Amino acid sequence: MHAIEISAYGAPDVLRLVQRPRPEAGEGEVRIRVSASGVNRPDVLQRRGQYAPPPGAPDLPGLEVAGVIDSGDVEAMEAAGLRIGDRVCALVAGGGYAEYCVAPIGQCLPVPRGWSDVEAAGIPETFFTVWSNVFDRGRLQAGETLLVQGGSSGIGVTAIQMARAMGARVLVTVGSAEKAEACVRLGADHAILYRSQDFVAEVARLTGGRGVDVILDMVAGPYVAREIDCLAEDGRLVIIAVQGGTEAAFDAGKVLRRRLTITGSTLRPRSVAFKAAIARELRQHVWPLIERGAIRPVVHRVFPAGQAAHAHALMESNQHIGKIVLDWSGAAA
């Protein structure tokens, strides 16, 4: 099969289109003939040598795929209501940048009705992450307000739509007027231009001084102290990436007095059982929203798989709005 490997740690051009043996599905697994692979920030970090795959995971990058079940554990598939030939999208711990990929059966979901494989390939990493962090850890409820740092990212556009569909109000930070307009079209109530506006002051203004209930943060570092000032009483700050650094200084007294929660998580190293539980919740609570059009795909650009380096360069430029996807239909291109 064709696959994209990291030939050495470094810039996007270290990604190489190579031939690899097809993986074989084991107990509780399926093999997917991949039509499309989502591109995510952890893939970039892995390429730089800053995010090693968990033990036992393939060395190939790629955390989400869509395609057709090619083979697998028949008994486990039957128990899950799946069979060979089904179109699925799947969250994987690695190996997604390839024409064939093995996935745990519990981490597979049906491609939503009316969605292409390219659109579905952008579902697993962002939907699993948002559900786990915004709704499970952050406990966002209808009528509450969510602040998303980086509203135009793949995570951001998913969080906007999912939160609005669940009855929450959504504020986002973005880097340009174009991104602000895109986020508002997707359902954000307000978009804050972080380069020219103080997001702490804007949150206070937009909430009448109350603050927001939940913050989804991909920055951390110096943002943490400012985000604490944005939270309402009993507010929850959920950190899912540390693009601004791992160290943060803040006033712990504010956390005590206002009963705040600071938490965070990474999804990739979690167990199959944990991820399978998220998949079941998505199927129950989110798939009906997708099928009635309350949540729609947001694909910024599709690259032939052989141009993975260009996809990574776009990801690093931060110029995209929504998902970046690799198309395997012409893998040698």
mmCIF file of C-alpha atoms in Angstrom:
data_model
loop_
_atom_site.group_PDB
_atom_site.id
_atom_site.type_symbol
_atom_site.label_atom_id
_atom_site.label_comp_id
_atom_site.label_asym_id
_atom_site.label_seq_id
_atom_site.Cartn_x
_atom_site.Cartn_y
_atom_site.Cartn_z
ATOM 1 C CA MET A 1 0.000 0.000 0.000
ATOM 2 C CA HIS A 2 0.969 3.655 -0.282
ATOM 3 C CA ALA A 3 1.586 5.463 3.000
ATOM 4 C CA ILE A 4 3.053 8.738 4.220
ATOM 5 C CA GLU A 5 5.971 8.287 6.582
ATOM 6 C CA ILE A 6 8.104 10.727 8.559
ATOM 7 C CA SER A 7 11.579 10.202 7.062
ATOM 8 C CA ALA A 8 13.225 12.389 9.741
ATOM 9 C CA TYR A 9 12.003 14.947 12.240
ATOM 10 C CA GLY A 10 11.705 18.415 10.790
ATOM 11 C CA ALA A 11 9.858 20.632 8.307
ATOM 12 C CA PRO A 12 6.901 19.444 6.186
ATOM 13 C CA ASP A 13 9.157 18.168 3.404
ATOM 14 C CA VAL A 14 10.306 15.266 5.603
ATOM 15 C CA LEU A 15 6.978 13.586 4.791
ATOM 16 C CA ARG A 16 7.490 10.901 2.136
ATOM 17 C CA LEU A 17 5.103 8.819 0.041
ATOM 18 C CA VAL A 18 6.350 5.235 0.406
ATOM 19 C CA GLN A 19 5.271 1.623 0.021
ATOM 20 C CA ARG A 20 4.452 -0.267 3.219
ATOM 21 C CA PRO A 21 2.938 -3.715 3.882
ATOM 22 C CA ARG A 22 -0.794 -3.622 4.508
ATOM 23 C CA PRO A 23 -1.588 -3.958 8.227
ATOM 24 C CA GLU A 24 -3.689 -6.861 9.437
ATOM 25 C CA ALA A 25 -6.655 -6.488 11.761
ATOM 26 C CA GLY A 26 -6.435 -8.312 15.078
ATOM 27 C CA GLU A 27 -8.967 -9.237 17.717
ATOM 28 C CA GLY A 28 -11.587 -6.524 18.133
ATOM 29 C CA GLU A 29 -10.311 -4.631 15.076
ATOM 30 C CA VAL A 30 -11.224 -3.878 11.484
ATOM 31 C CA ARG A 31 -9.062 -2.933 8.535
ATOM 32 C CA ILE A 32 -10.326 0.062 6.585
ATOM 33 C CA ARG A 33 -9.567 0.770 2.937
ATOM 34 C CA VAL A 34 -8.973 4.467 3.411
ATOM 35 C CA SER A 35 -10.542 7.050 1.116
ATOM 36 C CA ALA A 36 -9.521 10.109 3.112
ATOM 37 C CA SER A 37 -7.461 11.046 6.172
ATOM 38 C CA GLY A 38 -7.888 14.084 8.394
ATOM 39 C CA VAL A 39 -4.867 16.293 9.133
ATOM 40 C CA ASN A 40 -4.503 17.474 12.726
ATOM 41 C CA ARG A 41 -2.126 19.501 14.866
ATOM 42 C CA PRO A 42 -0.788 16.368 16.651
ATOM 43 C CA ASP A 43 0.366 15.085 13.249
ATOM 44 C CA VAL A 44 2.475 18.233 12.892
ATOM 45 C CA LEU A 45 3.920 17.768 16.379
ATOM 46 C CA GLN A 46 4.743 14.129 15.635
ATOM 47 C CA ARG A 47 6.506 15.174 12.429
ATOM 48 C CA ARG A 48 8.626 17.625 14.442
ATOM 49 C CA GLY A 49 9.539 14.932 16.978
ATOM 50 C CA GLN A 50 7.473 16.554 19.737
ATOM 51 C CA TYR A 51 4.664 13.991 20.091
ATOM 52 C CA ALA A 52 5.645 10.327 19.969
ATOM 53 C CA PRO A 53 2.984 7.701 19.190
ATOM 54 C CA PRO A 54 1.782 5.790 22.250
ATOM 55 C CA PRO A 55 3.272 2.318 22.805
ATOM 56 C CA GLY A 56 2.017 -0.174 20.244
ATOM 57 C CA ALA A 57 0.682 2.459 17.828
ATOM 58 C CA PRO A 58 1.945 2.588 14.227
ATOM 59 C CA ASP A 59 4.793 4.976 13.498
ATOM 60 C CA LEU A 60 2.846 6.508 10.589
ATOM 61 C CA PRO A 61 1.043 9.764 11.411
ATOM 62 C CA GLY A 62 -2.713 10.170 11.099
ATOM 63 C CA LEU A 63 -5.405 10.019 13.776
ATOM 64 C CA GLU A 64 -8.626 9.861 11.759
ATOM 65 C CA VAL A 65 -9.783 8.159 8.574
ATOM 66 C CA ALA A 66 -12.866 7.409 6.526
ATOM 67 C CA GLY A 67 -13.393 4.577 4.096
ATOM 68 C CA VAL A 68 -14.774 1.057 3.741
ATOM 69 C CA ILE A 69 -14.299 -1.915 6.062
ATOM 70 C CA ASP A 70 -12.099 -4.337 4.159
ATOM 71 C CA SER A 71 -11.617 -7.137 6.733
ATOM 72 C CA GLY A 72 -11.605 -7.722 10.455
ATOM 73 C CA ASP A 73 -12.843 -9.622 13.489
ATOM 74 C CA VAL A 74 -16.160 -10.886 12.120
ATOM 75 C CA GLU A 75 -17.670 -11.856 15.471
ATOM 76 C CA ALA A 76 -16.822 -8.485 17.036
ATOM 77 C CA MET A 77 -18.106 -6.686 13.949
ATOM 78 C CA GLU A 78 -21.417 -8.522 14.152
ATOM 79 C CA ALA A 79 -21.764 -7.609 17.823
ATOM 80 C CA ALA A 80 -21.237 -3.953 16.892
ATOM 81 C CA GLY A 81 -23.660 -4.059 13.970
ATOM 82 C CA LEU A 82 -20.893 -3.716 11.365
ATOM 83 C CA ARG A 83 -19.918 -5.803 8.366
ATOM 84 C CA ILE A 84 -17.389 -5.850 5.550
ATOM 85 C CA GLY A 85 -18.249 -3.168 2.991
ATOM 86 C CA ASP A 86 -19.680 -0.671 5.490
ATOM 87 C CA ARG A 87 -18.592 2.955 5.150
ATOM 88 C CA VAL A 88 -17.145 4.171 8.430
ATOM 89 C CA CYS A 89 -15.030 6.905 9.927
ATOM 90 C CA ALA A 90 -12.663 5.988 12.737
ATOM 91 C CA LEU A 91 -10.408 7.445 15.392
ATOM 92 C CA VAL A 92 -6.993 5.747 15.484
ATOM 93 C CA ALA A 93 -3.845 6.169 17.585
ATOM 94 C CA GLY A 94 -1.709 6.380 14.420
ATOM 95 C CA GLY A 95 -1.396 4.977 10.927
ATOM 96 C CA GLY A 96 -4.107 7.084 9.323
ATOM 97 C CA TYR A 97 -1.869 8.430 6.546
ATOM 98 C CA ALA A 98 -2.128 5.243 4.504
ATOM 99 C CA GLU A 99 -4.339 3.441 1.991
ATOM 100 C CA TYR A 100 -5.177 0.826 4.625
ATOM 101 C CA CYS A 101 -5.514 1.415 8.362
ATOM 102 C CA VAL A 102 -6.459 -0.783 11.311
ATOM 103 C CA ALA A 103 -8.941 0.617 13.842
ATOM 104 C CA PRO A 104 -10.572 -0.746 17.014
ATOM 105 C CA ILE A 105 -14.185 -1.609 16.241
ATOM 106 C CA GLY A 106 -15.405 0.490 19.168
ATOM 107 C CA GLN A 107 -13.786 3.590 17.655
ATOM 108 C CA CYS A 108 -15.625 3.268 14.329
ATOM 109 C CA LEU A 109 -18.757 5.216 13.515
ATOM 110 C CA PRO A 110 -20.959 5.110 10.399
ATOM 111 C CA VAL A 111 -20.361 7.832 7.851
ATOM 112 C CA PRO A 112 -23.296 10.217 8.401
ATOM 113 C CA ARG A 113 -26.013 10.062 5.779
ATOM 114 C CA GLY A 114 -25.299 12.527 2.984
ATOM 115 C CA TRP A 115 -21.628 13.055 3.906
ATOM 116 C CA SER A 116 -18.754 12.114 1.608
ATOM 117 C CA ASP A 117 -15.744 10.184 2.889
ATOM 118 C CA VAL A 118 -13.660 13.354 2.590
ATOM 119 C CA GLU A 119 -16.111 15.173 4.855
ATOM 120 C CA ALA A 120 -16.375 12.237 7.267
ATOM 121 C CA ALA A 121 -12.580 11.963 7.581
ATOM 122 C CA GLY A 122 -12.668 15.272 9.454
ATOM 123 C CA ILE A 123 -15.071 13.977 12.111
ATOM 124 C CA PRO A 124 -13.318 11.608 14.536
ATOM 125 C CA GLU A 125 -10.440 13.586 16.075
ATOM 126 C CA THR A 126 -12.394 16.814 16.527
ATOM 127 C CA PHE A 127 -15.751 15.321 17.503
ATOM 128 C CA PHE A 128 -14.245 12.892 20.027
ATOM 129 C CA THR A 129 -12.102 15.716 21.472
ATOM 130 C CA VAL A 130 -14.919 18.244 21.742
ATOM 131 C CA TRP A 131 -17.404 15.812 23.242
ATOM 132 C CA SER A 132 -14.906 14.502 25.796
ATOM 133 C CA ASN A 133 -13.650 17.911 26.864
ATOM 134 C CA VAL A 134 -16.515 20.359 26.437
ATOM 135 C CA PHE A 135 -19.393 18.128 27.481
ATOM 136 C CA ASP A 136 -17.842 15.414 29.669
ATOM 137 C CA ARG A 137 -15.035 17.299 31.442
ATOM 138 C CA GLY A 138 -16.415 20.824 30.978
ATOM 139 C CA ARG A 139 -20.045 19.804 31.694
ATOM 140 C CA LEU A 140 -21.421 22.460 29.325
ATOM 141 C CA GLN A 141 -25.200 22.745 29.661
ATOM 142 C CA ALA A 142 -27.935 24.353 27.593
ATOM 143 C CA GLY A 143 -28.191 28.051 28.472
ATOM 144 C CA GLU A 144 -24.521 28.336 29.464
ATOM 145 C CA THR A 145 -21.797 30.219 27.581
ATOM 146 C CA LEU A 146 -18.718 28.630 26.002
ATOM 147 C CA LEU A 147 -15.551 30.498 24.975
ATOM 148 C CA VAL A 148 -13.461 28.734 22.315
ATOM 149 C CA GLN A 149 -9.886 29.875 21.863
ATOM 150 C CA GLY A 150 -9.166 29.441 18.160
ATOM 151 C CA GLY A 151 -12.684 29.280 16.781
ATOM 152 C CA SER A 152 -11.691 28.726 13.147
ATOM 153 C CA SER A 153 -9.601 25.587 13.770
ATOM 154 C CA GLY A 154 -10.979 22.114 13.133
ATOM 155 C CA ILE A 155 -11.655 21.788 16.857
ATOM 156 C CA GLY A 156 -13.145 25.275 16.930
ATOM 157 C CA VAL A 157 -15.680 24.870 14.139
ATOM 158 C CA THR A 158 -16.800 21.577 15.672
ATOM 159 C CA ALA A 159 -17.155 23.111 19.144
ATOM 160 C CA ILE A 160 -19.162 26.041 17.783
ATOM 161 C CA GLN A 161 -21.675 23.848 16.010
ATOM 162 C CA MET A 162 -21.956 21.203 18.700
ATOM 163 C CA ALA A 163 -22.404 23.725 21.516
ATOM 164 C CA ARG A 164 -25.017 25.717 19.616
ATOM 165 C CA ALA A 165 -26.903 22.548 18.707
ATOM 166 C CA MET A 166 -26.956 21.678 22.417
ATOM 167 C CA GLY A 167 -28.439 25.062 23.333
ATOM 168 C CA ALA A 168 -25.356 26.944 24.550
ATOM 169 C CA ARG A 169 -24.158 30.433 23.665
ATOM 170 C CA VAL A 170 -20.736 30.559 21.983
ATOM 171 C CA LEU A 171 -17.966 33.155 21.962
ATOM 172 C CA VAL A 172 -14.750 32.590 20.011
ATOM 173 C CA THR A 173 -11.363 34.195 19.543
ATOM 174 C CA VAL A 174 -9.951 34.420 16.014
ATOM 175 C CA GLY A 175 -7.073 36.091 14.204
ATOM 176 C CA SER A 176 -8.828 37.825 11.322
ATOM 177 C CA ALA A 177 -12.097 39.390 10.196
ATOM 178 C CA GLU A 178 -12.505 36.620 7.602
ATOM 179 C CA LYS A 179 -12.282 33.971 10.304
ATOM 180 C CA ALA A 180 -14.663 35.955 12.513
ATOM 181 C CA GLU A 181 -17.280 36.041 9.750
ATOM 182 C CA ALA A 182 -16.893 32.302 9.139
ATOM 183 C CA CYS A 183 -17.369 31.479 12.833
ATOM 184 C CA VAL A 184 -20.478 33.652 13.104
ATOM 185 C CA ARG A 185 -21.938 31.949 10.016
ATOM 186 C CA LEU A 186 -21.397 28.621 11.752
ATOM 187 C CA GLY A 187 -23.307 29.762 14.831
ATOM 188 C CA ALA A 188 -20.925 31.672 17.100
ATOM 189 C CA ASP A 189 -22.716 34.529 18.831
ATOM 190 C CA HIS A 190 -19.631 36.755 18.834
ATOM 191 C CA ALA A 191 -16.073 36.531 17.480
ATOM 192 C CA ILE A 192 -13.273 38.404 19.260
ATOM 193 C CA LEU A 193 -10.250 39.513 17.218
ATOM 194 C CA TYR A 194 -7.484 38.634 19.647
ATOM 195 C CA ARG A 195 -4.808 40.634 17.793
ATOM 196 C CA SER A 196 -6.653 43.931 18.193
ATOM 197 C CA GLN A 197 -9.058 43.276 21.072
ATOM 198 C CA ASP A 198 -8.466 42.273 24.692
ATOM 199 C CA PHE A 199 -10.456 39.061 24.972
ATOM 200 C CA VAL A 200 -10.821 39.468 28.749
ATOM 201 C CA ALA A 201 -12.442 42.883 28.337
ATOM 202 C CA GLU A 202 -14.591 41.656 25.458
ATOM 203 C CA VAL A 203 -15.851 38.647 27.413
ATOM 204 C CA ALA A 204 -16.773 40.949 30.289
ATOM 205 C CA ARG A 205 -18.608 43.290 27.920
ATOM 206 C CA LEU A 206 -20.435 40.536 26.057
ATOM 207 C CA THR A 207 -21.557 38.768 29.240
ATOM 208 C CA GLY A 208 -22.459 41.868 31.236
ATOM 209 C CA GLY A 209 -19.552 41.221 33.590
ATOM 210 C CA ARG A 210 -20.714 37.720 34.487
ATOM 211 C CA GLY A 211 -18.119 35.746 32.526
ATOM 212 C CA VAL A 212 -18.374 32.461 30.655
ATOM 213 C CA ASP A 213 -19.159 29.044 32.069
ATOM 214 C CA VAL A 214 -16.669 26.956 30.074
ATOM 215 C CA ILE A 215 -13.482 27.783 28.172
ATOM 216 C CA LEU A 216 -11.932 25.395 25.643
ATOM 217 C CA ASP A 217 -8.254 26.355 25.519
ATOM 218 C CA MET A 218 -5.602 25.246 23.028
ATOM 219 C CA VAL A 219 -3.050 27.874 24.079
ATOM 220 C CA ALA A 220 -2.360 27.593 27.849
ATOM 221 C CA GLY A 221 0.828 29.407 28.981
ATOM 222 C CA PRO A 222 0.082 33.084 29.733
ATOM 223 C CA TYR A 223 -3.526 32.659 28.621
ATOM 224 C CA VAL A 224 -4.443 30.734 31.773
ATOM 225 C CA ALA A 225 -4.325 33.738 34.118
ATOM 226 C CA ARG A 226 -6.392 35.799 31.691
ATOM 227 C CA GLU A 227 -8.896 32.985 31.214
ATOM 228 C CA ILE A 228 -9.437 32.730 34.948
ATOM 229 C CA ASP A 229 -10.555 36.361 34.793
ATOM 230 C CA CYS A 230 -13.037 35.396 32.058
ATOM 231 C CA LEU A 231 -14.784 32.665 34.030
ATOM 232 C CA ALA A 232 -18.091 33.044 35.830
ATOM 233 C CA GLU A 233 -18.506 31.608 39.308
ATOM 234 C CA ASP A 234 -18.238 27.799 39.179
ATOM 235 C CA GLY A 235 -16.656 28.152 35.718
ATOM 236 C CA ARG A 236 -14.563 25.412 34.096
ATOM 237 C CA LEU A 237 -11.349 25.888 32.113
ATOM 238 C CA VAL A 238 -10.459 22.884 29.923
ATOM 239 C CA ILE A 239 -6.957 22.815 28.401
ATOM 240 C CA ILE A 240 -6.421 20.509 25.424
ATOM 241 C CA ALA A 241 -3.152 21.866 23.959
ATOM 242 C CA VAL A 242 -0.247 24.028 25.063
ATOM 243 C CA GLN A 243 0.662 26.053 21.974
ATOM 244 C CA GLY A 244 1.529 28.996 24.241
ATOM 245 C CA GLY A 245 3.718 26.966 26.598
ATOM 246 C CA THR A 246 3.349 24.598 29.536
ATOM 247 C CA GLU A 247 4.012 27.038 32.381
ATOM 248 C CA ALA A 248 1.313 29.341 33.734
ATOM 249 C CA ALA A 249 1.211 31.743 36.700
ATOM 250 C CA PHE A 250 -2.197 32.746 38.050
ATOM 251 C CA ASP A 251 -3.953 33.986 41.172
ATOM 252 C CA ALA A 252 -5.036 30.818 42.987
ATOM 253 C CA GLY A 253 -7.172 32.919 45.297
ATOM 254 C CA LYS A 254 -9.546 33.626 42.430
ATOM 255 C CA VAL A 255 -9.898 29.907 41.847
ATOM 256 C CA LEU A 256 -10.823 29.391 45.497
ATOM 257 C CA ARG A 257 -13.169 32.342 45.899
ATOM 258 C CA ARG A 258 -15.108 31.682 42.689
ATOM 259 C CA ARG A 259 -15.031 27.865 42.899
ATOM 260 C CA LEU A 260 -13.336 27.450 39.517
ATOM 261 C CA THR A 261 -12.190 24.210 37.930
ATOM 262 C CA ILE A 262 -9.022 23.943 35.843
ATOM 263 C CA THR A 263 -8.693 20.642 34.009
ATOM 264 C CA GLY A 264 -7.337 19.204 30.800
ATOM 265 C CA SER A 265 -6.738 16.034 28.852
ATOM 266 C CA THR A 266 -5.069 14.396 25.890
ATOM 267 C CA LEU A 267 -7.034 11.861 23.879
ATOM 268 C CA ARG A 268 -4.449 9.871 21.915
ATOM 269 C CA PRO A 269 -2.973 7.785 24.777
ATOM 270 C CA ARG A 270 -6.347 6.927 26.348
ATOM 271 C CA SER A 271 -7.616 3.349 26.288
ATOM 272 C CA VAL A 272 -9.754 1.793 23.575
ATOM 273 C CA ALA A 273 -12.533 1.373 26.157
ATOM 274 C CA PHE A 274 -12.458 5.096 26.963
ATOM 275 C CA LYS A 275 -12.611 6.101 23.297
ATOM 276 C CA ALA A 276 -15.306 3.531 22.553
ATOM 277 C CA ALA A 277 -17.461 5.087 25.297
ATOM 278 C CA ILE A 278 -17.111 8.476 23.613
ATOM 279 C CA ALA A 279 -18.081 6.898 20.279
ATOM 280 C CA ARG A 280 -21.283 5.536 21.825
ATOM 281 C CA GLU A 281 -22.157 8.962 23.226
ATOM 282 C CA LEU A 282 -21.521 10.606 19.871
ATOM 283 C CA ARG A 283 -23.731 8.060 18.121
ATOM 284 C CA GLN A 284 -26.517 8.667 20.640
ATOM 285 C CA HIS A 285 -26.348 12.440 21.077
ATOM 286 C CA VAL A 286 -24.547 13.949 18.074
ATOM 287 C CA TRP A 287 -25.316 11.762 15.051
ATOM 288 C CA PRO A 288 -29.035 12.751 15.158
ATOM 289 C CA LEU A 289 -27.936 16.420 15.101
ATOM 290 C CA ILE A 290 -25.722 15.759 12.086
ATOM 291 C CA GLU A 291 -28.449 13.924 10.219
ATOM 292 C CA ARG A 292 -30.934 16.744 10.676
ATOM 293 C CA GLY A 293 -28.397 19.325 9.492
ATOM 294 C CA ALA A 294 -27.668 21.071 12.801
ATOM 295 C CA ILE A 295 -23.975 20.194 12.371
ATOM 296 C CA ARG A 296 -22.363 20.283 8.945
ATOM 297 C CA PRO A 297 -18.909 19.552 7.555
ATOM 298 C CA VAL A 298 -16.385 22.373 7.289
ATOM 299 C CA VAL A 299 -13.555 21.292 4.997
ATOM 300 C CA HIS A 300 -11.130 24.090 4.129
ATOM 301 C CA ARG A 301 -9.028 22.223 1.583
ATOM 302 C CA VAL A 302 -8.410 18.728 0.246
ATOM 303 C CA PHE A 303 -4.929 17.648 -0.866
ATOM 304 C CA PRO A 304 -3.949 14.507 -2.779
ATOM 305 C CA ALA A 305 -2.285 12.233 -0.228
ATOM 306 C CA GLY A 306 1.043 12.563 -2.002
ATOM 307 C CA GLN A 307 0.964 16.276 -1.168
ATOM 308 C CA ALA A 308 0.837 15.744 2.597
ATOM 309 C CA ALA A 309 3.753 18.165 3.007
ATOM 310 C CA HIS A 310 1.637 20.948 1.487
ATOM 311 C CA ALA A 311 -1.210 20.047 3.849
ATOM 312 C CA HIS A 312 1.133 20.342 6.835
ATOM 313 C CA ALA A 313 2.485 23.670 5.605
ATOM 314 C CA LEU A 314 -1.077 25.013 5.419
ATOM 315 C CA MET A 315 -1.810 23.704 8.922
ATOM 316 C CA GLU A 316 1.267 25.488 10.276
ATOM 317 C CA SER A 317 0.346 28.741 8.512
ATOM 318 C CA ASN A 318 -2.891 28.955 10.538
ATOM 319 C CA GLN A 319 -4.659 30.293 7.457
ATOM 320 C CA HIS A 320 -7.257 27.546 7.304
ATOM 321 C CA ILE A 321 -10.872 27.654 8.476
ATOM 322 C CA GLY A 322 -12.027 24.151 9.409
ATOM 323 C CA LYS A 323 -10.503 20.839 8.403
ATOM 324 C CA ILE A 324 -7.636 19.908 6.088
ATOM 325 C CA VAL A 325 -8.018 16.465 4.494
ATOM 326 C CA LEU A 326 -5.845 14.070 2.458
ATOM 327 C CA ASP A 327 -7.546 12.262 -0.443
ATOM 328 C CA TRP A 328 -6.248 8.761 -1.237
ATOM 329 C CA SER A 329 -8.078 8.311 -4.542
ATOM 330 C CA GLY A 330 -4.896 9.159 -6.468
ATOM 331 C CA ALA A 331 -2.297 8.151 -3.902
ATOM 332 C CA ALA A 332 0.698 8.327 -6.213
ATOM 333 C CA ALA A 333 -0.011 11.976 -7.162
#
